[in-house]
Coordinates of C-alpha atoms in Angstrom, one line a residue:
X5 CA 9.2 23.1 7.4
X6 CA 12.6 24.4 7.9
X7 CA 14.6 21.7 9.7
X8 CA 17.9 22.1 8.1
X9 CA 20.1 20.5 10.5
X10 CA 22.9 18.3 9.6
X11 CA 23.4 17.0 5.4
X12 CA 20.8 16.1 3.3
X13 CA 20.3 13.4 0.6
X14 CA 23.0 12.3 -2.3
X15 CA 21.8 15.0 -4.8
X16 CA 21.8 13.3 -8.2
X17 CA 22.4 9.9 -7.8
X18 CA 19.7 8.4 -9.8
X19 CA 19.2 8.8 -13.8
X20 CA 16.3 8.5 -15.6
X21 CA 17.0 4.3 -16.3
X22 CA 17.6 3.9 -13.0
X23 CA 14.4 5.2 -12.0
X24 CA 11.9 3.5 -14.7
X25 CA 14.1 0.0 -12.7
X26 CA 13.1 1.1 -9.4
X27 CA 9.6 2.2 -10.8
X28 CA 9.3 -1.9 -12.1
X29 CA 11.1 -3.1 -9.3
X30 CA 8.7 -1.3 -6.9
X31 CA 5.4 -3.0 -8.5
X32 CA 7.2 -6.1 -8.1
X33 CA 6.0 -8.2 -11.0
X34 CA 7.1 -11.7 -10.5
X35 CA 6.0 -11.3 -6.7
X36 CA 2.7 -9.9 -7.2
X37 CA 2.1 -12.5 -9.7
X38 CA 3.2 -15.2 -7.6
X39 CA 1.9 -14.3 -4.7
X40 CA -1.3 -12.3 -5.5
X41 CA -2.9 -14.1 -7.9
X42 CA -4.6 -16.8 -5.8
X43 CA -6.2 -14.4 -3.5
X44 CA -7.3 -12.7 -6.8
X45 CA -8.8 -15.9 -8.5
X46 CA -10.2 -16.6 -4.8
X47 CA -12.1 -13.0 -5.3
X48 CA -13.0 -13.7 -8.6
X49 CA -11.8 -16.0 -10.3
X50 CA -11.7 -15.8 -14.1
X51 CA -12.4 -11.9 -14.1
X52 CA -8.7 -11.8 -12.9
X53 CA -7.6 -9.7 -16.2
X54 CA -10.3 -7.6 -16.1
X55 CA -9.9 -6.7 -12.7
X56 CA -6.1 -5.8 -13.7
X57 CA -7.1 -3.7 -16.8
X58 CA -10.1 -1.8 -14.6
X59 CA -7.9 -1.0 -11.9
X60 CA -5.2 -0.1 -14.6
X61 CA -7.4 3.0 -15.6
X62 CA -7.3 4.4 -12.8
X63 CA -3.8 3.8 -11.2
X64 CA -2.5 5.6 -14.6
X65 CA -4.7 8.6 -13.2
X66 CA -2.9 8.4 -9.7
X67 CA 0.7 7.8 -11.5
X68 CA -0.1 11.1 -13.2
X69 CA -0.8 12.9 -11.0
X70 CA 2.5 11.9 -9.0
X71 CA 4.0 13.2 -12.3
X72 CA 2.2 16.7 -12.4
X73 CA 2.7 17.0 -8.3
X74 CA 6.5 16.1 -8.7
X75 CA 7.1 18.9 -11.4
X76 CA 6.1 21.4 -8.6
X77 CA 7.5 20.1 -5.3
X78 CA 10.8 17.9 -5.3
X79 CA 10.1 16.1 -1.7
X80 CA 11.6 12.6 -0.5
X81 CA 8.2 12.2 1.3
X82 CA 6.1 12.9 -2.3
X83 CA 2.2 12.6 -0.9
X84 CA 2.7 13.4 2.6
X85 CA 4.1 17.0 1.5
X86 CA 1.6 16.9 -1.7
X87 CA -1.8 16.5 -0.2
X88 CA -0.5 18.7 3.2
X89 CA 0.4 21.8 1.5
X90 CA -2.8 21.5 -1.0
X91 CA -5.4 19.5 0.8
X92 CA -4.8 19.6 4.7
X93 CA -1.7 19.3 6.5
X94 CA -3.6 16.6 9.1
X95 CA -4.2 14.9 5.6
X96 CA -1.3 15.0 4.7
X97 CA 0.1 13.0 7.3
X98 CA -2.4 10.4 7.2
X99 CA -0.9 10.1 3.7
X100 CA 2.5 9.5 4.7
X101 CA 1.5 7.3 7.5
X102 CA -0.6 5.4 5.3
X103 CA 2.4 4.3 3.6
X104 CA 4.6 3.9 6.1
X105 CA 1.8 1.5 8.0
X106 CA 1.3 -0.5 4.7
X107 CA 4.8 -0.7 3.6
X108 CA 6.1 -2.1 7.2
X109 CA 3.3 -4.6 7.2
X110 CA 4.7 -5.7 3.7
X111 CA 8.1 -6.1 5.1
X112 CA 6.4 -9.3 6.5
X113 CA 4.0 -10.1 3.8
X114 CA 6.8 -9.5 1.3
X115 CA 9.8 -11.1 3.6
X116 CA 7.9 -15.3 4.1
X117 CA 7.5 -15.7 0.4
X118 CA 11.4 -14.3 -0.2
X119 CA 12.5 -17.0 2.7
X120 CA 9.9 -19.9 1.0
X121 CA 10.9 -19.1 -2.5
X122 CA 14.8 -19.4 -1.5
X123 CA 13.8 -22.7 0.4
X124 CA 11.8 -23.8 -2.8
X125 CA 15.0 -23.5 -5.6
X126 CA 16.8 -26.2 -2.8
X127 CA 13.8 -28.2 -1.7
X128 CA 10.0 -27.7 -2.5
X129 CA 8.9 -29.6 1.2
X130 CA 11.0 -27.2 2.7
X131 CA 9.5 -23.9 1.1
X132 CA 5.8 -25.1 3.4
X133 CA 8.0 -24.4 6.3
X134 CA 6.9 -21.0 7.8
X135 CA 9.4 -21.2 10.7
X136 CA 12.1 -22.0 7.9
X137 CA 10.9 -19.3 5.9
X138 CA 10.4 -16.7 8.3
X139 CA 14.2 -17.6 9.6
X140 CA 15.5 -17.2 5.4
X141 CA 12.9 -13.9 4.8
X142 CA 14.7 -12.3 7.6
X143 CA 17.8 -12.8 6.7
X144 CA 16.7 -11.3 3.1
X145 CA 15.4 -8.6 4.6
X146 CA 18.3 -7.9 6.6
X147 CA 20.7 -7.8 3.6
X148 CA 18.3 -5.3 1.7
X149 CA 18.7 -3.0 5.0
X150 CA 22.4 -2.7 4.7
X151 CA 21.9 -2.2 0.7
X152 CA 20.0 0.4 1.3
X153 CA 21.6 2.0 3.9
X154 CA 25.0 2.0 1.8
X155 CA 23.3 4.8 -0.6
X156 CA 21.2 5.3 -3.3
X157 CA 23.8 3.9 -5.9
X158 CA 24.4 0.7 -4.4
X159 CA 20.8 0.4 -3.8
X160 CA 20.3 0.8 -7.5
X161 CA 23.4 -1.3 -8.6
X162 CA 21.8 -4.3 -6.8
X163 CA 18.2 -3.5 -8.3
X164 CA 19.7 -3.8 -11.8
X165 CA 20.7 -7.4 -10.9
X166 CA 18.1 -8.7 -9.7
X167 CA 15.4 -7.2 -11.4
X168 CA 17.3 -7.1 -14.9
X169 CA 17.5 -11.6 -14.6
X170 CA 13.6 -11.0 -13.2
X171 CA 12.4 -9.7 -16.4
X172 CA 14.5 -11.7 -18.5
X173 CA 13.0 -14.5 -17.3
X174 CA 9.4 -13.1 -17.2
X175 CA 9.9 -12.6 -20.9
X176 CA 11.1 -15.8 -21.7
X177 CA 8.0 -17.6 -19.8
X178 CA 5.5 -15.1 -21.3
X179 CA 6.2 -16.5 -25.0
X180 CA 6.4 -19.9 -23.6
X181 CA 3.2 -18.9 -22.3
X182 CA 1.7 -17.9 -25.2
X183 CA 3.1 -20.6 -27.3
X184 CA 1.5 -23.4 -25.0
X185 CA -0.4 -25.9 -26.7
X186 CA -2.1 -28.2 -23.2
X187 CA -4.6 -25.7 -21.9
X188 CA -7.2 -26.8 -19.1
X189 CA -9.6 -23.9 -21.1
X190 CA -9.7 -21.5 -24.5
X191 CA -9.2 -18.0 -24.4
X192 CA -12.2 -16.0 -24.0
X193 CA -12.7 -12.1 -24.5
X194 CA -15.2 -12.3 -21.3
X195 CA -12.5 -12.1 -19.2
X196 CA -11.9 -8.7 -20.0
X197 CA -15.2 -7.7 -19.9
X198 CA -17.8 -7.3 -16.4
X199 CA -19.2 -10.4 -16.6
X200 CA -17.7 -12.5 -14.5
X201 CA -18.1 -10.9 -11.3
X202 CA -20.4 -10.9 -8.5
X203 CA -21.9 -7.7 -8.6
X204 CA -20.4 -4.7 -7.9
X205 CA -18.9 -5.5 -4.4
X206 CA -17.1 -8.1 -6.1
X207 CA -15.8 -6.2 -8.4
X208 CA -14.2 -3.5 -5.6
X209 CA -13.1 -6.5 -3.7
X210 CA -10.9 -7.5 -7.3
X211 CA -10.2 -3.6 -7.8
X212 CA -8.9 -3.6 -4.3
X213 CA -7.0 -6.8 -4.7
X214 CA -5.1 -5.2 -8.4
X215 CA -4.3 -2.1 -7.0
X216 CA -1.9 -4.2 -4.4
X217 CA -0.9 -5.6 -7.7
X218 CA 0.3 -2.4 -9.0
X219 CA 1.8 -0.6 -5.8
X220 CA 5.5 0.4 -5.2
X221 CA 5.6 1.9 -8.6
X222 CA 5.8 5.8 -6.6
X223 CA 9.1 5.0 -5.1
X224 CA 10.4 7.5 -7.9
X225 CA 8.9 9.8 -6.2
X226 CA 10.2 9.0 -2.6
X227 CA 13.6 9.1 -4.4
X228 CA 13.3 12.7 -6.1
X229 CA 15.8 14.1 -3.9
X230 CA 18.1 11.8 -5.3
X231 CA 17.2 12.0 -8.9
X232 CA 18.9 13.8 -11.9
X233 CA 16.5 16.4 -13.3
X234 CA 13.7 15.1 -10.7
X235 CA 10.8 17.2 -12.0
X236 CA 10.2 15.2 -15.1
X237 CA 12.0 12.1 -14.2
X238 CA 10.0 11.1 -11.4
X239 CA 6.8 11.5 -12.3
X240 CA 7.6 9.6 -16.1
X241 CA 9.6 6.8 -14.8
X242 CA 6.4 5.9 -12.9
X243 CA 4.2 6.4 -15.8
X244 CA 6.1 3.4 -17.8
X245 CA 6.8 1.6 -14.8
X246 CA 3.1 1.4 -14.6
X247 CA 2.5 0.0 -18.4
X248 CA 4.9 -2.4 -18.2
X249 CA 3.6 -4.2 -15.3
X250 CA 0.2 -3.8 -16.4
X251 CA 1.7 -5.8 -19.6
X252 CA 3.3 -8.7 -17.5
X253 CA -0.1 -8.6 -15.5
X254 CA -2.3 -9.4 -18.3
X255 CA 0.0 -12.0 -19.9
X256 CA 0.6 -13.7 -16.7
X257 CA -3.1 -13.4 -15.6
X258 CA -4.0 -14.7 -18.9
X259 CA -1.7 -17.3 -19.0
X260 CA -3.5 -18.6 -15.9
X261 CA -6.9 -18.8 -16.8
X262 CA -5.8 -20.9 -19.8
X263 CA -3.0 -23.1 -19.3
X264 CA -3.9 -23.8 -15.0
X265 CA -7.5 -25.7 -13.5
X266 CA -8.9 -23.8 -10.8
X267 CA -7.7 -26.4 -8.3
X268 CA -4.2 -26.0 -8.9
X269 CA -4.3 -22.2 -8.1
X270 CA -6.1 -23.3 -5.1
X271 CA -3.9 -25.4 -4.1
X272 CA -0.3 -23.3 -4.8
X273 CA -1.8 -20.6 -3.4
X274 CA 2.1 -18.6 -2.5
X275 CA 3.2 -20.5 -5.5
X276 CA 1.2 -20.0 -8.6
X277 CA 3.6 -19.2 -11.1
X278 CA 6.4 -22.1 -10.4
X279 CA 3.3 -24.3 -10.9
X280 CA 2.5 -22.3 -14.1
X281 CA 6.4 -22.6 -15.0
X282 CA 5.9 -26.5 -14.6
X283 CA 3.5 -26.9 -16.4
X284 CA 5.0 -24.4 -19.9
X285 CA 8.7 -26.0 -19.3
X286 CA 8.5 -29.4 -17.3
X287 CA 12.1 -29.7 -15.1
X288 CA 13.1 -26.6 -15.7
X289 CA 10.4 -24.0 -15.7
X290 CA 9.0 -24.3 -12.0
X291 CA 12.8 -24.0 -10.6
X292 CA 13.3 -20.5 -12.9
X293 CA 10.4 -18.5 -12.2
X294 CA 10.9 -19.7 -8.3
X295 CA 14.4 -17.7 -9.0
X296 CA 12.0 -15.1 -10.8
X297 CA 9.8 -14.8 -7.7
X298 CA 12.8 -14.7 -4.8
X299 CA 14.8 -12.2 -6.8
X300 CA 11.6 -10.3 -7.4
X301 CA 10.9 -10.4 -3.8
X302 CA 14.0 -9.8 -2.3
X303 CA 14.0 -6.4 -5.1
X304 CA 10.4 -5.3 -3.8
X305 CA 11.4 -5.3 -0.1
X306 CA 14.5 -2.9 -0.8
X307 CA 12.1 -0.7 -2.9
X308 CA 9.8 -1.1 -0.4
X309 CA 12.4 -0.1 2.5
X310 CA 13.4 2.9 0.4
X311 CA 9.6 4.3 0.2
X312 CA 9.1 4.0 4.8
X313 CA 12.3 5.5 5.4
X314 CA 12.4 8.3 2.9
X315 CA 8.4 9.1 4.4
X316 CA 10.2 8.7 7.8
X317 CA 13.2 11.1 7.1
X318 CA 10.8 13.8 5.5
X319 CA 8.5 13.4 8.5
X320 CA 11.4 13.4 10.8
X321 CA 13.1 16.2 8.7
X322 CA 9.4 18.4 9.6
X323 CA 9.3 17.2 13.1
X324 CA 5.8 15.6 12.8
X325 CA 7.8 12.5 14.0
X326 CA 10.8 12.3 16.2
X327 CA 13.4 14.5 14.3
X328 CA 16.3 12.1 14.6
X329 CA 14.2 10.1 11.8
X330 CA 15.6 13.4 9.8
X331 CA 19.3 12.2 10.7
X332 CA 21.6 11.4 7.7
X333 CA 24.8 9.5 7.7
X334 CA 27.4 11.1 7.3
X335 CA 28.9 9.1 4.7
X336 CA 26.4 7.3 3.0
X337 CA 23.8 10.2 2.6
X338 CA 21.3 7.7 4.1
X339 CA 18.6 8.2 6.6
X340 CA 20.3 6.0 9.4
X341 CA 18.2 6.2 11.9
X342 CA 15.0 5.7 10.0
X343 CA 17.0 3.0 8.4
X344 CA 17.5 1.4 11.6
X345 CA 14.1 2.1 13.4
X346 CA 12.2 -0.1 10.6
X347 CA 14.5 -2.7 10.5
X348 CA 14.0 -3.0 14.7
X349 CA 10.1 -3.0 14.0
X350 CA 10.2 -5.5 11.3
X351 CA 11.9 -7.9 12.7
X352 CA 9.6 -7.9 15.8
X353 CA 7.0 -8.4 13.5
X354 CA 8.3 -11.1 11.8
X355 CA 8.8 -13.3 15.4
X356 CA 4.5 -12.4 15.9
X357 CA 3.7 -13.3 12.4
X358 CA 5.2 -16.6 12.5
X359 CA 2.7 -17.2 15.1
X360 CA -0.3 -16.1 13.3
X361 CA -0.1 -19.5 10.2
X362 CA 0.5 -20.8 7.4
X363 CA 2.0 -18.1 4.2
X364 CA -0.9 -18.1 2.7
X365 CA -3.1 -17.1 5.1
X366 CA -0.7 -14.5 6.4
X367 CA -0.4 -13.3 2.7
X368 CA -4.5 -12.8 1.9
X369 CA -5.1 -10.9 5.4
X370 CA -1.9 -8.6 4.5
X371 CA -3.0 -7.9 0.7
X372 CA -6.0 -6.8 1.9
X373 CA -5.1 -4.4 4.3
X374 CA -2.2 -3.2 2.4
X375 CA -4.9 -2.5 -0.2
X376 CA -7.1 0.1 1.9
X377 CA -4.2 1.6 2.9
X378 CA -2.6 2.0 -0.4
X379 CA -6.3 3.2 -1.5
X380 CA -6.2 6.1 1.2
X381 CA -2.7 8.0 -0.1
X382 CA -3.4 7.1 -3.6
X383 CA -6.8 8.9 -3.5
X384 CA -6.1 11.8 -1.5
X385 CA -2.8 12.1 -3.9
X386 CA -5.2 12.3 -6.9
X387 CA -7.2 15.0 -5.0
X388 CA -4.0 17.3 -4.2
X389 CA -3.2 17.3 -8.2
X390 CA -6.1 18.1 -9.0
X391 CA -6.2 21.4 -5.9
X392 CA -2.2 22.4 -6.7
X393 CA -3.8 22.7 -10.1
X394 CA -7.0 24.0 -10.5
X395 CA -5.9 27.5 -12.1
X396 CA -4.0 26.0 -14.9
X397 CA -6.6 23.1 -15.4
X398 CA -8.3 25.5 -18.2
X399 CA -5.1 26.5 -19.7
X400 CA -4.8 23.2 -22.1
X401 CA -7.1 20.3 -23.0
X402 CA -3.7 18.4 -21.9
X403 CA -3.8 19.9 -18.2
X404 CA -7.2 19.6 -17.8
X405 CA -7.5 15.8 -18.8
X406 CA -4.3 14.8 -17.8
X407 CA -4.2 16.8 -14.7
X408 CA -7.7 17.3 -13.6
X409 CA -10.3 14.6 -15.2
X410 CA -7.5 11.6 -14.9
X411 CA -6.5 11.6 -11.8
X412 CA -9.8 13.0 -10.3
X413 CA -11.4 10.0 -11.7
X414 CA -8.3 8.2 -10.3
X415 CA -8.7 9.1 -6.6
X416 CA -12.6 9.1 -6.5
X417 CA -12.1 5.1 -7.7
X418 CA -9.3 4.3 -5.2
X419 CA -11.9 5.8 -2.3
X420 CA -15.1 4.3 -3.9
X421 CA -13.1 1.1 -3.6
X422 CA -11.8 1.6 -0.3
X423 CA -15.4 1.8 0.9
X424 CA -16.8 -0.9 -1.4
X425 CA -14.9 -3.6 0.2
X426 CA -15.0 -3.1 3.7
X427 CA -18.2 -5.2 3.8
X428 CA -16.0 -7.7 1.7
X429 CA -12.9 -7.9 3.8
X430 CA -12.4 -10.6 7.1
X431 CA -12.5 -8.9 10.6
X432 CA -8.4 -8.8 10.6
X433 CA -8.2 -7.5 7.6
X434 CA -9.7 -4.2 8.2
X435 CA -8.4 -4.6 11.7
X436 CA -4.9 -4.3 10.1
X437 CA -6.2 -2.0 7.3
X438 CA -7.6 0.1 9.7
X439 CA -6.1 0.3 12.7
X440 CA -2.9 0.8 11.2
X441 CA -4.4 3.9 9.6
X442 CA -6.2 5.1 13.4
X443 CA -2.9 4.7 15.6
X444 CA -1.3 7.5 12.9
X445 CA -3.8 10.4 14.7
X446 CA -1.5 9.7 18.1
X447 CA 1.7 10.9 16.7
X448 CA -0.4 12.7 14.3
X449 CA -1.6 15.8 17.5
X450 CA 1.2 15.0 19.5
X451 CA 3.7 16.9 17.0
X452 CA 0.6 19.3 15.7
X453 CA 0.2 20.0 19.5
X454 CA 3.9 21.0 19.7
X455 CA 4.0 23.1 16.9
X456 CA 5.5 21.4 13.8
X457 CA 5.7 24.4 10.8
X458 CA 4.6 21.3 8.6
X459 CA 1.0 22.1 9.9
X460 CA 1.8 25.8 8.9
X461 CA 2.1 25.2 5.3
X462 CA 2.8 27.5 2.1
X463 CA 0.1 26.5 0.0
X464 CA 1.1 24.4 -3.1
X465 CA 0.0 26.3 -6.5
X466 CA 0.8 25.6 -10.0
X467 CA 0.3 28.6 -11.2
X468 CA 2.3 30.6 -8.7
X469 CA 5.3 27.7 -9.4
X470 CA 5.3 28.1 -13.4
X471 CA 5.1 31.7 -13.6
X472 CA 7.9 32.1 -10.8
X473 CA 9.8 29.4 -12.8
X474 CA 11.1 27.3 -9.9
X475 CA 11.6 29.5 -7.5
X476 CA 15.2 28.3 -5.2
X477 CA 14.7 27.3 -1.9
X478 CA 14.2 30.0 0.5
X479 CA 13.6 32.8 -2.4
X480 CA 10.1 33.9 -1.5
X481 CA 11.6 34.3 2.6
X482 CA 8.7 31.9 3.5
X483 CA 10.3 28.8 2.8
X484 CA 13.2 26.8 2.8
X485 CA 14.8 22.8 2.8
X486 CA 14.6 20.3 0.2
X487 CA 10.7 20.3 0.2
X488 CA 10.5 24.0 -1.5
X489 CA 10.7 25.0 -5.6
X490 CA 14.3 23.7 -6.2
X491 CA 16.4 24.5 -9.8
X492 CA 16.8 21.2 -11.8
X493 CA 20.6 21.9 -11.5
X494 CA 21.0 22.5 -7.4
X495 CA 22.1 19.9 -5.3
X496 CA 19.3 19.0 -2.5
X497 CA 22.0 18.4 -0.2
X498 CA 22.0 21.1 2.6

């Protein structure tokens, strides 16, 4: 996997507060909020929370074992290197095509509500507008392409902005929230329980629905390359990017089965949480979170942009795609070409989406697929922990629950789900879902067929890793690049 042409990534950019932002900023809260929750309450309605807390579980199973993975392989493609060198490097792949597949399609899904949310602070007749929005999303989306491209630390600079006013103002509303006295029903502790759905398919259809919720969180991961003392930052960042937004999740969830009738989430369906705003702070509440939601947005798709082209540049980087994705800018230690390759395929989405309808139904179909997709890397993630692992698993009650049982448990609910659902899901939905996932197996044998050493892997072993201490790249002669055992203190630059 030795492709060490040309520079590598700005070594050290990130610190550990910086990452637990991007970690938030990746799970989007405001967003998923806003724009999740009525396909949610659509699939089943007031078990909303409980659908959050089951799915919570298990996600803190996957975000673990990111953590324990990360400790033993600093890679900016994280699961596509992970489950190749312990499960199967054809695996592998799938993983990192998984999330490049889902995160481009979210460039779309996550681009129209930034475009009708900025439309919505001016004019809310405007916001309905998909043209309008697509127009405003795209010119969002564009903005977050040069951020990113100018480096890691102006990337996070902005996402202290805008997520830092986000939360503010998602604090703010969640004791408003909680303080409101006009509810359309009372509290009830059914909502957390299993009552409320329909069966278990509707259950995986809600489970499926959360984890969407939740996703972006493992851009710590995709950024180790960049991070100050990566092994243990990575990997905890995610771990409390993943209880706060599970926090926000509930009391926003919450907050909607109480204060909001079921028609009014029916009828804001991209808009749930101005209308919940409204109704907690007439004048003024619907117009903040609306800022809450754009800024929330507009914060997701730069996290978002950061996960595909870090995937792209360690694919590139291993020539299982074109190896001028591995190209870094010169000055910006960016991956340029990546960079500019999603923004080209984006954008021609975003001219065949506006074709396709309204937000909202561009939004549910999107979710959905994103979902199964998410619910492939995820589960085979929880599988490579678990492999990487397996002779230190009986070393500790800590390893073996928090390393082994976890995230086992973890991946076998991401894949029970995955399957679950299918029979839930509208034709274009797993269309999307996938098909996305099928047109990976193309590049997928072209590059095994000419030879990539990514399908020639040193197998990833805990044991092998602790007891040689962090091994520098190249030591053992087998290896070398920013994917092997690097010291804490080296630079991944190359």
């Amino acid at each position: 996997m030795s492709n060490n042409r040309g520079r590598g990534l700005q070594a050290n950019a990130l610190g550990t507060f910086d990452t637990v932002v991007m970690a938030i900023a990746g799970s989007a809260p405001a967003y998923s909020i806003a724009a999740t929750t009525a396909v949610l309450v659509g699939a089943v309605g007031l078990a909303s929370p409980a659908a959050l807390l089951y799915c919570a579980i298990p996600m803190l199973g996957i975000a673990l074992a990111y953590s324990y993975l990360s400790r033993i392989d600093v890679n900016a493609g994280a699961s596509y290197s992970w489950v190749g060198r312990t499960l199967h490097p054809f695996l592998g792949f799938i993983s990192g095509w998984a999330l490049v597949i889902s995160a481009t399609i979210f460039m779309v899904a996550g681009s129209l509500p930034a475009g009708s949310m900025t439309l919505a602070v001016f004019d809310e007749d405007l916001a309905d507008n998909t043209a309008l929005s697509t127009l405003v999303g795209a010119g969002w989306f564009l903005v977050m392409l040069l951020v990113v491209l100018g480096g890691a630390r102006l990337t996070v600079r902005a996402q202290l902005v805008m997520s830092g006013v986000e939360l503010v103002i998602l604090a703010m509303f969640a004791v408003l929230a909680l303080l409101h006295a006009d509810n359309a029903r009372a509290f009830d502790w059914s909502w957390l329980g299993f009552g409320h759905f329909d069966g278990v398919t509707g259950f995986a259809s809600g489970a499926l629905i959360a984890a969407f919720y939740y996703w972006g969180w493992d851009v710590t991961s995709n950024l180790s390359e960049e991070t100050r003392n990566s092994r243990r930052t990575t990997g905890l960042a995610g771990l409390i990017g993943v209880g706060i937004v599970f926090l926000l999740f509930e009391v926003f969830t919450i907050a909607v089965n109480v204060i909001l009738s079921s028609k009014q989430i029916q009828d804001n369906d991209a808009n749930v949480l101005a209308v919940l705003g409204e109704e907690v702070w007439p004048g003024w509440g619907g117009k903040l979170l609306i800022v809450a939601v754009m800024l929330s947005t507009i914060a997701t798709l730069e996290t978002t942009l950061i996960q595909v082209t870090r995937s792209l540049f360690a694919m590139g980087r291993d020539r299982t795609m074109p190896s001028a994705l591995g190209r870094v800018h010169r000055r910006w230690n960016t991956p340029w070409v990546a960079i500019a390759v999603v923004g080209v395929v984006a954008l021609g989405m975003f001219v065949a989406a506006n074709s396709l309808g309204t937000v909202g139904e561009i939004l549910s179909d999107a979710i959905s697929a994103i979902g199964l997709q998410i619910a492939v890397y995820y589960g085979l993630t929880g599988l490579a922990v678990v492999v990487a692992y397996r002779r230190m698993l009986l070393k500790s009650v800590g390893n073996f629950v928090l390393g082994g049982v976890w995230p086992l448990f973890g991946a076998l609910f991401m894949f029970w789900i995955f399957v679950e659902s299918l029979g839930e899901l509208s034709t274009s939905a797993i269309t999307i879902g996938i098909g996305g996932l099928a047109a990976g197996l193309i590049p997928m044998l072209w590059y095994w067929r000419q030879g990539s050493d990514y399908y020639r892997p040193a197998k990833l072993d805990a044991a092998e890793t602790v007891e040689a201490d962090y091994v520098p790249a190249g030591g053992d002669g087998t290896r070398s690049g920013t994917d092997s055992l690097v010291h804490e203190g080296l630079p991944t630059d190359f």
